[in-house]
mmCIF file of C-alpha atoms in Angstrom:
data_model
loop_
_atom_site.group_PDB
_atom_site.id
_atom_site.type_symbol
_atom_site.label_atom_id
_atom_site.label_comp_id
_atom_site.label_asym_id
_atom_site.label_seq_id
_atom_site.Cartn_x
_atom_site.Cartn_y
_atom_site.Cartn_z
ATOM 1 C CA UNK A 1 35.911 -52.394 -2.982
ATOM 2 C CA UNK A 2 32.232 -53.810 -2.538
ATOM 3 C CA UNK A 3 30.902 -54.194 -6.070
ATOM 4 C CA UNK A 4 27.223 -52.226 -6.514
ATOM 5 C CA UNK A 5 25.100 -54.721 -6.727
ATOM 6 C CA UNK A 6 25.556 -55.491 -2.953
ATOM 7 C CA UNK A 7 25.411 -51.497 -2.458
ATOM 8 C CA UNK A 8 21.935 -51.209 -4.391
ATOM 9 C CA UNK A 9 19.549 -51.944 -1.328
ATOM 10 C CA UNK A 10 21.430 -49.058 0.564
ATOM 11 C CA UNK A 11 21.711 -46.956 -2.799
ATOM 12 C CA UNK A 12 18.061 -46.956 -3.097
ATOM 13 C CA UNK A 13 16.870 -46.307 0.263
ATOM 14 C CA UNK A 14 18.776 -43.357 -0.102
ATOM 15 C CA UNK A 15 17.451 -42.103 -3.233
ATOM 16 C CA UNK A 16 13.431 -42.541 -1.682
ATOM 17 C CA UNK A 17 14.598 -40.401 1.133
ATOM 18 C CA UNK A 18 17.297 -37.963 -1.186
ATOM 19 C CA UNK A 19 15.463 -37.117 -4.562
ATOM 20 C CA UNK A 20 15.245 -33.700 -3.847
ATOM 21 C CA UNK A 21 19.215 -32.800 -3.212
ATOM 22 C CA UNK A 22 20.427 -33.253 -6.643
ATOM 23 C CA UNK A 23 18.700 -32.468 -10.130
ATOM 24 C CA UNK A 24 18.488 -34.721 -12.623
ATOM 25 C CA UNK A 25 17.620 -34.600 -16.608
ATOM 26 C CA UNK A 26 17.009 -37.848 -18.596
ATOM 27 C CA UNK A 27 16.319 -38.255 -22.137
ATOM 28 C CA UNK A 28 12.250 -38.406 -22.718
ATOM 29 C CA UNK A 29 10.684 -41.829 -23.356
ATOM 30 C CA UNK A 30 11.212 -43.193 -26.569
ATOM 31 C CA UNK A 31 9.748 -45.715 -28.937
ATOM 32 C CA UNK A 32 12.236 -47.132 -31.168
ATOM 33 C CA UNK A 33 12.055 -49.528 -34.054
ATOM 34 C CA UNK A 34 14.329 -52.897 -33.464
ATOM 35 C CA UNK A 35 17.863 -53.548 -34.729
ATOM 36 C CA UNK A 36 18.843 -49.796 -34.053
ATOM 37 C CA UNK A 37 21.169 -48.227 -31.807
ATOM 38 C CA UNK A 38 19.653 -46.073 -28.765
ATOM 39 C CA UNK A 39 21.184 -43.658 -26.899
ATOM 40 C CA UNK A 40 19.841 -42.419 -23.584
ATOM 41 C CA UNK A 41 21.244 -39.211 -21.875
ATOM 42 C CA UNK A 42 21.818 -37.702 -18.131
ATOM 43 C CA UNK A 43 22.723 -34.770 -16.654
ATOM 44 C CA UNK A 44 23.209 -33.835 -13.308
ATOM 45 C CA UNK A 45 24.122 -30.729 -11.599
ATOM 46 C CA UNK A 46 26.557 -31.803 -8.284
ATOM 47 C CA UNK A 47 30.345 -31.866 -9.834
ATOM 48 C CA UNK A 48 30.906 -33.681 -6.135
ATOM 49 C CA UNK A 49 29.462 -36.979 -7.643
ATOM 50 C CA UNK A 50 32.072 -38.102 -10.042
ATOM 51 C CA UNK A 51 30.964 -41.824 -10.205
ATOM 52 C CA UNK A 52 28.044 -42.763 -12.614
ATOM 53 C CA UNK A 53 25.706 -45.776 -12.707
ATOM 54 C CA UNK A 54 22.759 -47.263 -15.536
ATOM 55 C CA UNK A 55 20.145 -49.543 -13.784
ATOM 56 C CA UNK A 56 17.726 -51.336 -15.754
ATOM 57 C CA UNK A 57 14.685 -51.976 -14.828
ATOM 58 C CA UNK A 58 12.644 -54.464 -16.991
ATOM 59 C CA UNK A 59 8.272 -53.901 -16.775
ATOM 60 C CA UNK A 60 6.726 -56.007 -14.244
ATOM 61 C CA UNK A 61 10.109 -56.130 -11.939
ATOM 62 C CA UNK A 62 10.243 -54.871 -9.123
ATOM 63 C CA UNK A 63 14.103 -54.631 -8.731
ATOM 64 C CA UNK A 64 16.573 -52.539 -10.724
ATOM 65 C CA UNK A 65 19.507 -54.575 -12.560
ATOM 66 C CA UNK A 66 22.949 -52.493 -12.545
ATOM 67 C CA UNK A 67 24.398 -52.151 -15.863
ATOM 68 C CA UNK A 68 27.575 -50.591 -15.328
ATOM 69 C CA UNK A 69 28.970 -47.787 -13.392
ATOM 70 C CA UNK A 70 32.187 -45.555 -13.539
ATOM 71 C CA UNK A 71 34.474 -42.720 -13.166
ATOM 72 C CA UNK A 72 34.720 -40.470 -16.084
ATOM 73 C CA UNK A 73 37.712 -42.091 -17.947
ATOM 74 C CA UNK A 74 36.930 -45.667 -16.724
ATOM 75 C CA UNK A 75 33.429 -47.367 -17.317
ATOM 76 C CA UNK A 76 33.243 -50.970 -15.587
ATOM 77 C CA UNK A 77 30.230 -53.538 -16.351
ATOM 78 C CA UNK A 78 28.786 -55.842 -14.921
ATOM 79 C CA UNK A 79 28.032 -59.728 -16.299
ATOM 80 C CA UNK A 80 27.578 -59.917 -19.992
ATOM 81 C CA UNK A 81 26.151 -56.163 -20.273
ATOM 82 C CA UNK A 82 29.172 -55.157 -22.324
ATOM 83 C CA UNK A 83 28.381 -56.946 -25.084
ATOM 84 C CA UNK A 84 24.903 -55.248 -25.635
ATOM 85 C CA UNK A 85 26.053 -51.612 -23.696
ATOM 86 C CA UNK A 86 28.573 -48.783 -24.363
ATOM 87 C CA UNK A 87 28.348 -46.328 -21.282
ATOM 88 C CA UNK A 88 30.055 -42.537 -21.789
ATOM 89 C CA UNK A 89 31.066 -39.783 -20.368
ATOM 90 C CA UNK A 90 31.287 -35.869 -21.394
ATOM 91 C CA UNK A 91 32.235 -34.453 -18.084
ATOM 92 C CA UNK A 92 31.639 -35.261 -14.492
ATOM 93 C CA UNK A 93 27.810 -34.321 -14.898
ATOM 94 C CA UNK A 94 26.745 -35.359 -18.430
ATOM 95 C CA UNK A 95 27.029 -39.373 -19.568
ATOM 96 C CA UNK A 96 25.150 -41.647 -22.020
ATOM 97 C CA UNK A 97 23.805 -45.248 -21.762
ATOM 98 C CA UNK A 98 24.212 -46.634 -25.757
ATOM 99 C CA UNK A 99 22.410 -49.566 -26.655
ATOM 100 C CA UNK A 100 24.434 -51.015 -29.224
ATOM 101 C CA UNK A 101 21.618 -53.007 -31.417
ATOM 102 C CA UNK A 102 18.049 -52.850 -29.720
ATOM 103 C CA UNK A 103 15.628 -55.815 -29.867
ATOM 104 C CA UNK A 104 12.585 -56.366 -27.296
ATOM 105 C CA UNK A 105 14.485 -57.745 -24.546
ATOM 106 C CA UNK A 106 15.961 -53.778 -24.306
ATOM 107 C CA UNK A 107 12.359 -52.541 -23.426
ATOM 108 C CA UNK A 108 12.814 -51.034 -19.614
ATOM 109 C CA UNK A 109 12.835 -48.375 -17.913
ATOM 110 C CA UNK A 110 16.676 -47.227 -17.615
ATOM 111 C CA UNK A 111 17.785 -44.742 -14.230
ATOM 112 C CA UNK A 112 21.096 -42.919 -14.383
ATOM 113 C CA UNK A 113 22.619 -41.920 -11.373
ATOM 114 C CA UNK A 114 25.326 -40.803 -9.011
ATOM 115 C CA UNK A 115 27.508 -40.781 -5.735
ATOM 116 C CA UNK A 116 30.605 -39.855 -4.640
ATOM 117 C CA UNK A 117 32.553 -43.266 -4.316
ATOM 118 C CA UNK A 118 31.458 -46.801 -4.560
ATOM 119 C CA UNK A 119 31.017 -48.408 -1.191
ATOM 120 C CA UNK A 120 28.689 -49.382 1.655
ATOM 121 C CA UNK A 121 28.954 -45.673 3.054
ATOM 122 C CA UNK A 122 27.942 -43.294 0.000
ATOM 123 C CA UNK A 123 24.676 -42.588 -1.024
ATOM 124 C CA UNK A 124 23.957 -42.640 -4.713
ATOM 125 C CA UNK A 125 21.234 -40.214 -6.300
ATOM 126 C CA UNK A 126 19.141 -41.008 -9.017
ATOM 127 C CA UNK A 127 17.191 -39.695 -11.975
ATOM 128 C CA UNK A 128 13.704 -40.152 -12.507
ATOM 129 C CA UNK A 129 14.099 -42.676 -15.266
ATOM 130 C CA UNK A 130 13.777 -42.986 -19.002
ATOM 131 C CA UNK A 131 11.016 -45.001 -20.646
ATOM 132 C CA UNK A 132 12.416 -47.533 -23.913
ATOM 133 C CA UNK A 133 10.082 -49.395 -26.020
ATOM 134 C CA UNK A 134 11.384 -51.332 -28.609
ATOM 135 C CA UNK A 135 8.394 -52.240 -31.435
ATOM 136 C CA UNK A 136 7.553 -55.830 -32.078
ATOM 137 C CA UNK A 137 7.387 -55.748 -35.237
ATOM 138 C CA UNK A 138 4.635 -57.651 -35.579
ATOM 139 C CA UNK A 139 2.274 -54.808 -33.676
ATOM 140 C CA UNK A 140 1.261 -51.944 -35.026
ATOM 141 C CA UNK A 141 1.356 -48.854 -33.147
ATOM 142 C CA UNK A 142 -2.196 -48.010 -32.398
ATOM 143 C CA UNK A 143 -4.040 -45.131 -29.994
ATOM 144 C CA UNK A 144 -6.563 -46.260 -27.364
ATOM 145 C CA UNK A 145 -10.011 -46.129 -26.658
ATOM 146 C CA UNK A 146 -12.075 -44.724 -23.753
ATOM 147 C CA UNK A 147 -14.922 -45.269 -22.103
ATOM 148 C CA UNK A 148 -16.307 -43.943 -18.707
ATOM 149 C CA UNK A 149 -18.954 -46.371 -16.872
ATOM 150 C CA UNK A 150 -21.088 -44.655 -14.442
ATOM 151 C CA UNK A 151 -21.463 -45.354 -10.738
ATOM 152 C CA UNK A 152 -23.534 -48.465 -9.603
ATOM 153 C CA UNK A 153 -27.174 -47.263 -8.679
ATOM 154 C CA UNK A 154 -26.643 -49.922 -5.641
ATOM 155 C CA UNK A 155 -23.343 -48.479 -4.780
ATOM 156 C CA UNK A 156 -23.978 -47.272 -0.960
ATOM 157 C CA UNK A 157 -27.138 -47.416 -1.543
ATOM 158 C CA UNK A 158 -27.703 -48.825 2.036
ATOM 159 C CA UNK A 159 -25.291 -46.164 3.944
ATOM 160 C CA UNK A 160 -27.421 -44.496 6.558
ATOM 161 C CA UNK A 161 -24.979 -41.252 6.537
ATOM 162 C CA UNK A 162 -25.375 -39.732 3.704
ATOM 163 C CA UNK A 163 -21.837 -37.676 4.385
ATOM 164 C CA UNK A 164 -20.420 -40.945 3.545
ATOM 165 C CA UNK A 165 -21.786 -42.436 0.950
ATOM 166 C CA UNK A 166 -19.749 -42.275 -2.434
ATOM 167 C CA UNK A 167 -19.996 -42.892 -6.186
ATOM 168 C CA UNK A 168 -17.219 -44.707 -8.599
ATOM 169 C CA UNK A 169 -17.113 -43.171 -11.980
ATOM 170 C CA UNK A 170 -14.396 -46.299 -13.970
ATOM 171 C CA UNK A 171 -12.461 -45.266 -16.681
ATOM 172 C CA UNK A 172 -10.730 -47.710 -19.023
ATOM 173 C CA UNK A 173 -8.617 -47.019 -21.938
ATOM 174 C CA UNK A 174 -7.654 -50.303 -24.041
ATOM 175 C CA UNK A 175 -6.895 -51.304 -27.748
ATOM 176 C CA UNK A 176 -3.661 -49.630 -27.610
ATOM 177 C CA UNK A 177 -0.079 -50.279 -28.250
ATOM 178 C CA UNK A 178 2.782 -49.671 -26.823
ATOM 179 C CA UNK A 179 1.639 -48.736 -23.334
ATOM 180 C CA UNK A 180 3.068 -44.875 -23.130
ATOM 181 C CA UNK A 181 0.171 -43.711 -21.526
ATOM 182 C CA UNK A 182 -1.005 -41.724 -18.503
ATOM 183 C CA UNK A 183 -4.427 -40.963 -16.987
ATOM 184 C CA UNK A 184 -5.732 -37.997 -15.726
ATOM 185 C CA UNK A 185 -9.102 -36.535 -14.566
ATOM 186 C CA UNK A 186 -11.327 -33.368 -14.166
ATOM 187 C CA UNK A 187 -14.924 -32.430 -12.867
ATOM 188 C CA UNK A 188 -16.408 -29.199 -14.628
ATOM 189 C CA UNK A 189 -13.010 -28.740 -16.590
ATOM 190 C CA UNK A 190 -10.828 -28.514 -13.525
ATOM 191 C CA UNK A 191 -8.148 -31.130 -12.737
ATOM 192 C CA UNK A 192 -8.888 -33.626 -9.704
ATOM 193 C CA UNK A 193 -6.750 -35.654 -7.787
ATOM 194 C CA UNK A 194 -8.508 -36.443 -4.813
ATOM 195 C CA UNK A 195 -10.528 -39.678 -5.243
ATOM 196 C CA UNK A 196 -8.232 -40.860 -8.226
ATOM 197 C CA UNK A 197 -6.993 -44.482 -8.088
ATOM 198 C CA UNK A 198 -5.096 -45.379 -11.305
ATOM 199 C CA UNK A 199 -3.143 -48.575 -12.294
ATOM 200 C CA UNK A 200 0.262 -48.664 -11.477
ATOM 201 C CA UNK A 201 0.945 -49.641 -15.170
ATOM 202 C CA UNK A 202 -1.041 -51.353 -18.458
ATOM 203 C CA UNK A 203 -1.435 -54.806 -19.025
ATOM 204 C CA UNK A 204 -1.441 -57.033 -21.955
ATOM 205 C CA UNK A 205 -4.319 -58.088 -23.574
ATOM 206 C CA UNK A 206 -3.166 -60.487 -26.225
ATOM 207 C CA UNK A 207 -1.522 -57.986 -28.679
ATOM 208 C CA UNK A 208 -2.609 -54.529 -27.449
ATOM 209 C CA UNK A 209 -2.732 -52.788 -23.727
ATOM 210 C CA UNK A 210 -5.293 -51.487 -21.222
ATOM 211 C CA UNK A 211 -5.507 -49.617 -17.989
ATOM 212 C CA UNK A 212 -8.316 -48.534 -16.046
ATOM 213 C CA UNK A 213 -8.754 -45.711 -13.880
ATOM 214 C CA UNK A 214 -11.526 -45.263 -10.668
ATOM 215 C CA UNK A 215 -12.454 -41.598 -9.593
ATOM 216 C CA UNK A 216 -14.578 -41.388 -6.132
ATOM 217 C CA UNK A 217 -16.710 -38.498 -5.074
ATOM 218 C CA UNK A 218 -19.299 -38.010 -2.884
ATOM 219 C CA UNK A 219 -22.961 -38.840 -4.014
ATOM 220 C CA UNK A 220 -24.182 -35.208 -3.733
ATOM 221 C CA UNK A 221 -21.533 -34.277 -6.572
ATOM 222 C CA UNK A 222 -22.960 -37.283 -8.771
ATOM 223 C CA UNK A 223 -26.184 -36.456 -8.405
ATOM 224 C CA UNK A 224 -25.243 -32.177 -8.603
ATOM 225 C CA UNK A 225 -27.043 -31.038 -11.966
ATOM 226 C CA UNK A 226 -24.792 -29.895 -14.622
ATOM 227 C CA UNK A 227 -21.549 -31.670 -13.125
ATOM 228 C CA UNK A 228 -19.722 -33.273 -15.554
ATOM 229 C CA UNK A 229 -16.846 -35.940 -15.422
ATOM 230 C CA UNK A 230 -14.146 -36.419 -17.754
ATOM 231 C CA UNK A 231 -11.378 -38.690 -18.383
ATOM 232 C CA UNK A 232 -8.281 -38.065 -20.598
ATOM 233 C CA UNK A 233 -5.948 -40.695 -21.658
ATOM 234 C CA UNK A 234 -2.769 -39.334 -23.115
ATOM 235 C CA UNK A 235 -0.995 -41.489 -25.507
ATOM 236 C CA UNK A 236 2.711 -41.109 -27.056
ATOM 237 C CA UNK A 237 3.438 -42.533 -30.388
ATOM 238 C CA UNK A 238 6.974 -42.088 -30.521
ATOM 239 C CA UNK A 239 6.234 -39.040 -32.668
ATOM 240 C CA UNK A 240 3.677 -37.051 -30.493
ATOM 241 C CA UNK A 241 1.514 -37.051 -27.459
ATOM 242 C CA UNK A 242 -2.270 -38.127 -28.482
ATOM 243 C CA UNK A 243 -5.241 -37.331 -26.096
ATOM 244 C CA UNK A 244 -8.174 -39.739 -25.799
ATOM 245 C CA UNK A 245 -11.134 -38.464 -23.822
ATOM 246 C CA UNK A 246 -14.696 -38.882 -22.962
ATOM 247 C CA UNK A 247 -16.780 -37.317 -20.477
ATOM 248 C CA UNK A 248 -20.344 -37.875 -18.969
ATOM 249 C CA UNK A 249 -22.700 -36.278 -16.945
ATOM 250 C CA UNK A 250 -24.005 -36.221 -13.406
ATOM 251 C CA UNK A 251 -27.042 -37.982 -13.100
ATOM 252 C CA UNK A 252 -29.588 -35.510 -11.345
ATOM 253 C CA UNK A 253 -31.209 -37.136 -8.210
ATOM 254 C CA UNK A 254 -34.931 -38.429 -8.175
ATOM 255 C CA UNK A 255 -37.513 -35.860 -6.303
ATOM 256 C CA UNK A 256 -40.946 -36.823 -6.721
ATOM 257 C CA UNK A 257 -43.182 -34.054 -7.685
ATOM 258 C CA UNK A 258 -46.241 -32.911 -5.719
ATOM 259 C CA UNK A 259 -48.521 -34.315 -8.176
ATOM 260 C CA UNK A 260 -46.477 -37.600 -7.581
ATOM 261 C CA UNK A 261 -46.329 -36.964 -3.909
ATOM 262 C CA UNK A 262 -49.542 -37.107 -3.752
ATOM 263 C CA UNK A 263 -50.981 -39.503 -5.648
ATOM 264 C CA UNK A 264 -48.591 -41.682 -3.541
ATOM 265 C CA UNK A 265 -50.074 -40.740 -1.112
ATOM 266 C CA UNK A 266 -53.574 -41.442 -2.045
ATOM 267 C CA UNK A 267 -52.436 -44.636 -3.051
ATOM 268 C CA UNK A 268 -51.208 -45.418 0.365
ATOM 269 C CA UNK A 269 -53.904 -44.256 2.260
ATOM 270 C CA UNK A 270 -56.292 -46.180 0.026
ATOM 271 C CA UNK A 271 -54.496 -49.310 0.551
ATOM 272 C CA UNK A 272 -53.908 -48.710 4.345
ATOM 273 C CA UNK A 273 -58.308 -48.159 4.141
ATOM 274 C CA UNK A 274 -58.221 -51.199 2.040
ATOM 275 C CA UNK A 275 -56.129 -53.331 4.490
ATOM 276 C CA UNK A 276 -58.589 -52.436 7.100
ATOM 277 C CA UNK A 277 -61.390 -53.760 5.643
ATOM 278 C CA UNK A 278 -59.979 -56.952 4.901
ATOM 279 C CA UNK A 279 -58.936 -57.349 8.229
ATOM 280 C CA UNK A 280 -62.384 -56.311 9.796
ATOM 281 C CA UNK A 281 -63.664 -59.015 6.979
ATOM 282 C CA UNK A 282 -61.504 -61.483 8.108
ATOM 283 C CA UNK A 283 -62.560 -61.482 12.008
ATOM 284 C CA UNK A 284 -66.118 -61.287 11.106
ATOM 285 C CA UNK A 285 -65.709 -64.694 9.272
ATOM 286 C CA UNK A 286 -63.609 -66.121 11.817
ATOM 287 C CA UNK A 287 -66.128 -65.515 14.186
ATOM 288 C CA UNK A 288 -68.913 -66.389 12.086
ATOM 289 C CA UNK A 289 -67.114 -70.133 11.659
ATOM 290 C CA UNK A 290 -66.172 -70.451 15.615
ATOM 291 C CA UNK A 291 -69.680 -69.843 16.403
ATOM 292 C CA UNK A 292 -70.965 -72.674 13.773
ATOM 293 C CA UNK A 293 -68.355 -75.169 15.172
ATOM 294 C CA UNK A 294 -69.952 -74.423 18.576
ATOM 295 C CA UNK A 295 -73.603 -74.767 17.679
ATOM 296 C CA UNK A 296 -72.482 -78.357 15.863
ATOM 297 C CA UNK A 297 -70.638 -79.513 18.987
ATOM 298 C CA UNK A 298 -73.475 -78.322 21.244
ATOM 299 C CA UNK A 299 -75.977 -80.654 18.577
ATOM 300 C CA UNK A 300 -73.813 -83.344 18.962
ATOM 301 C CA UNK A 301 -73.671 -83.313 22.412
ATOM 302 C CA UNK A 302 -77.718 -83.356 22.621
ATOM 303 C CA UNK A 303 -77.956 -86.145 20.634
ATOM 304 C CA UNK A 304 -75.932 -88.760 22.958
ATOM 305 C CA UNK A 305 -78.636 -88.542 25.828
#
């Protein structure tokens, strides 16, 4: 029997391709305090898929690490995982994975799922994944802040189509720890998703997180008056879900009045009248000084006979 580690490439394809043919429920994320034992459920609802695996997948990684798989009656692990794991089984659908004593090295995100038999040829379906954080304990669990920075005056400023140009409102949440967040915008109180372009995940900023956030729309609807933007940064504690926001304003666009209108163009036709002169000026003088140098030369020229 081919162990599933060598399976996994083929397991996975399958599951990008298969997500839809079998329903899956995972525990919620949680947020745990260290030196505790964690228990993460799944439930699935295909009584054709008796085997069940736990992948690990640690943040940053772009590859899932099998923990152990198994029939009901008969878990198997893989490496050293058995000393830190316990997996279990209720019935052909329902298992848990059980950390046995977390510490910060358990802080993944852990996928449960299934197949029929464990070789080349079965496909294996998969949950959508359980966030674990386990606390350093030398962090304190802390919300974010947000701020949304409005578009560059210079951004496509120099686009001749004006169908084309676009703003970027940027929207960064940071200060905050652990990174349970998610990101989501609206214009005028409705939800957008066009034009959103979020970070795949927070980074570490010395001791706390941040993520930023880019929404795109087109110039018109920056400059449309009364449009507002907001951005809302939800953040779970490990008790509740907190919502950071903060929302500006569309920026109305510049239309000289006819008072200004005018005078500008008073002021441009006096300094086109102005130009004029100074140019009729000029050649005057210029000829003024070529007809001098011509009388001289003519003196000059009297003087040698």
């Amino acid at each position: 029997m081919s162990s599933p580690v060598q399976t996994f490439g083929f397991l996975f394809i399958w599951f990008s391709c298969q997500v839809n043919a079998v329903t899956f429920h995972q525990s919620p994320p949680q947020i745990v305090k260290d030196s505790i034992e964690v228990q993460i459920n799944c439930t699935h609802d295909d009584t054709n898929l008796v085997i069940m695996l736990w992948y690990q997948q640690r943040k940053n990684s772009p590859s899932m690490t099998l923990i152990g798989y198994g029939y009901e009656s008969s878990p198997n692990y893989e490496g050293q995982f058995e000393e830190q794991f316990t997996l279990t089984r209720q019935s052909t659908v329902k298992g848990s994975l059980i950390i046995k004593t977390a510490n910060l090295s358990h802080s993944a995100v852990y996928f449960c799922a299934a197949s029929t038999h464990v070789n080349n040829y079965e496909p294996a379906y998969f949950g959508s994944g359980t966030k674990l954080t386990v606390l350093d304990p030398n962090r304190k669990i802390t919300p974010p802040t947000v701020k949304v920075f409005q578009p560059s005056s210079k951004e496509c400023r120099n686009l001749k189509d004006e169908k084309e140009r676009k703003k970027t409102l940027l929207c960064v949440a940071r200060d905050f720890y652990p990174d349970h967040v998610s990101i989501f915008w609206q214009v005028n109180a409705k939800n957008v998703t066009k034009g959103v372009a979020t970070d795949p995940a927070a980074r570490l900023d010395d001791k706390t997180y941040f993520i930023t956030s880019r929404l795109r729309v087109h110039a018109e609807v920056w400059t449309s008056p009364g449009t507002n933007f907001s951005c809302f940064v939800t953040f779970f504690d490990g008790n509740k879900t907190i919502i950071k926001d903060e929302t500006v304003f569309a920026v109305e666009a510049y239309v000289p009045s006819v008072k200004t209108r005018v005078k500008y163009l008073r002021s441009t036709q006096s300094f086109k009248l102005s130009y004029t002169v100074f140019i009729i000026k000029s050649s005057i003088y210029g000829a003024f000084v070529a007809f001098l140098v011509w009388k001289l030369q003519g003196s000059t020229g009297k003087q040698k006979y």
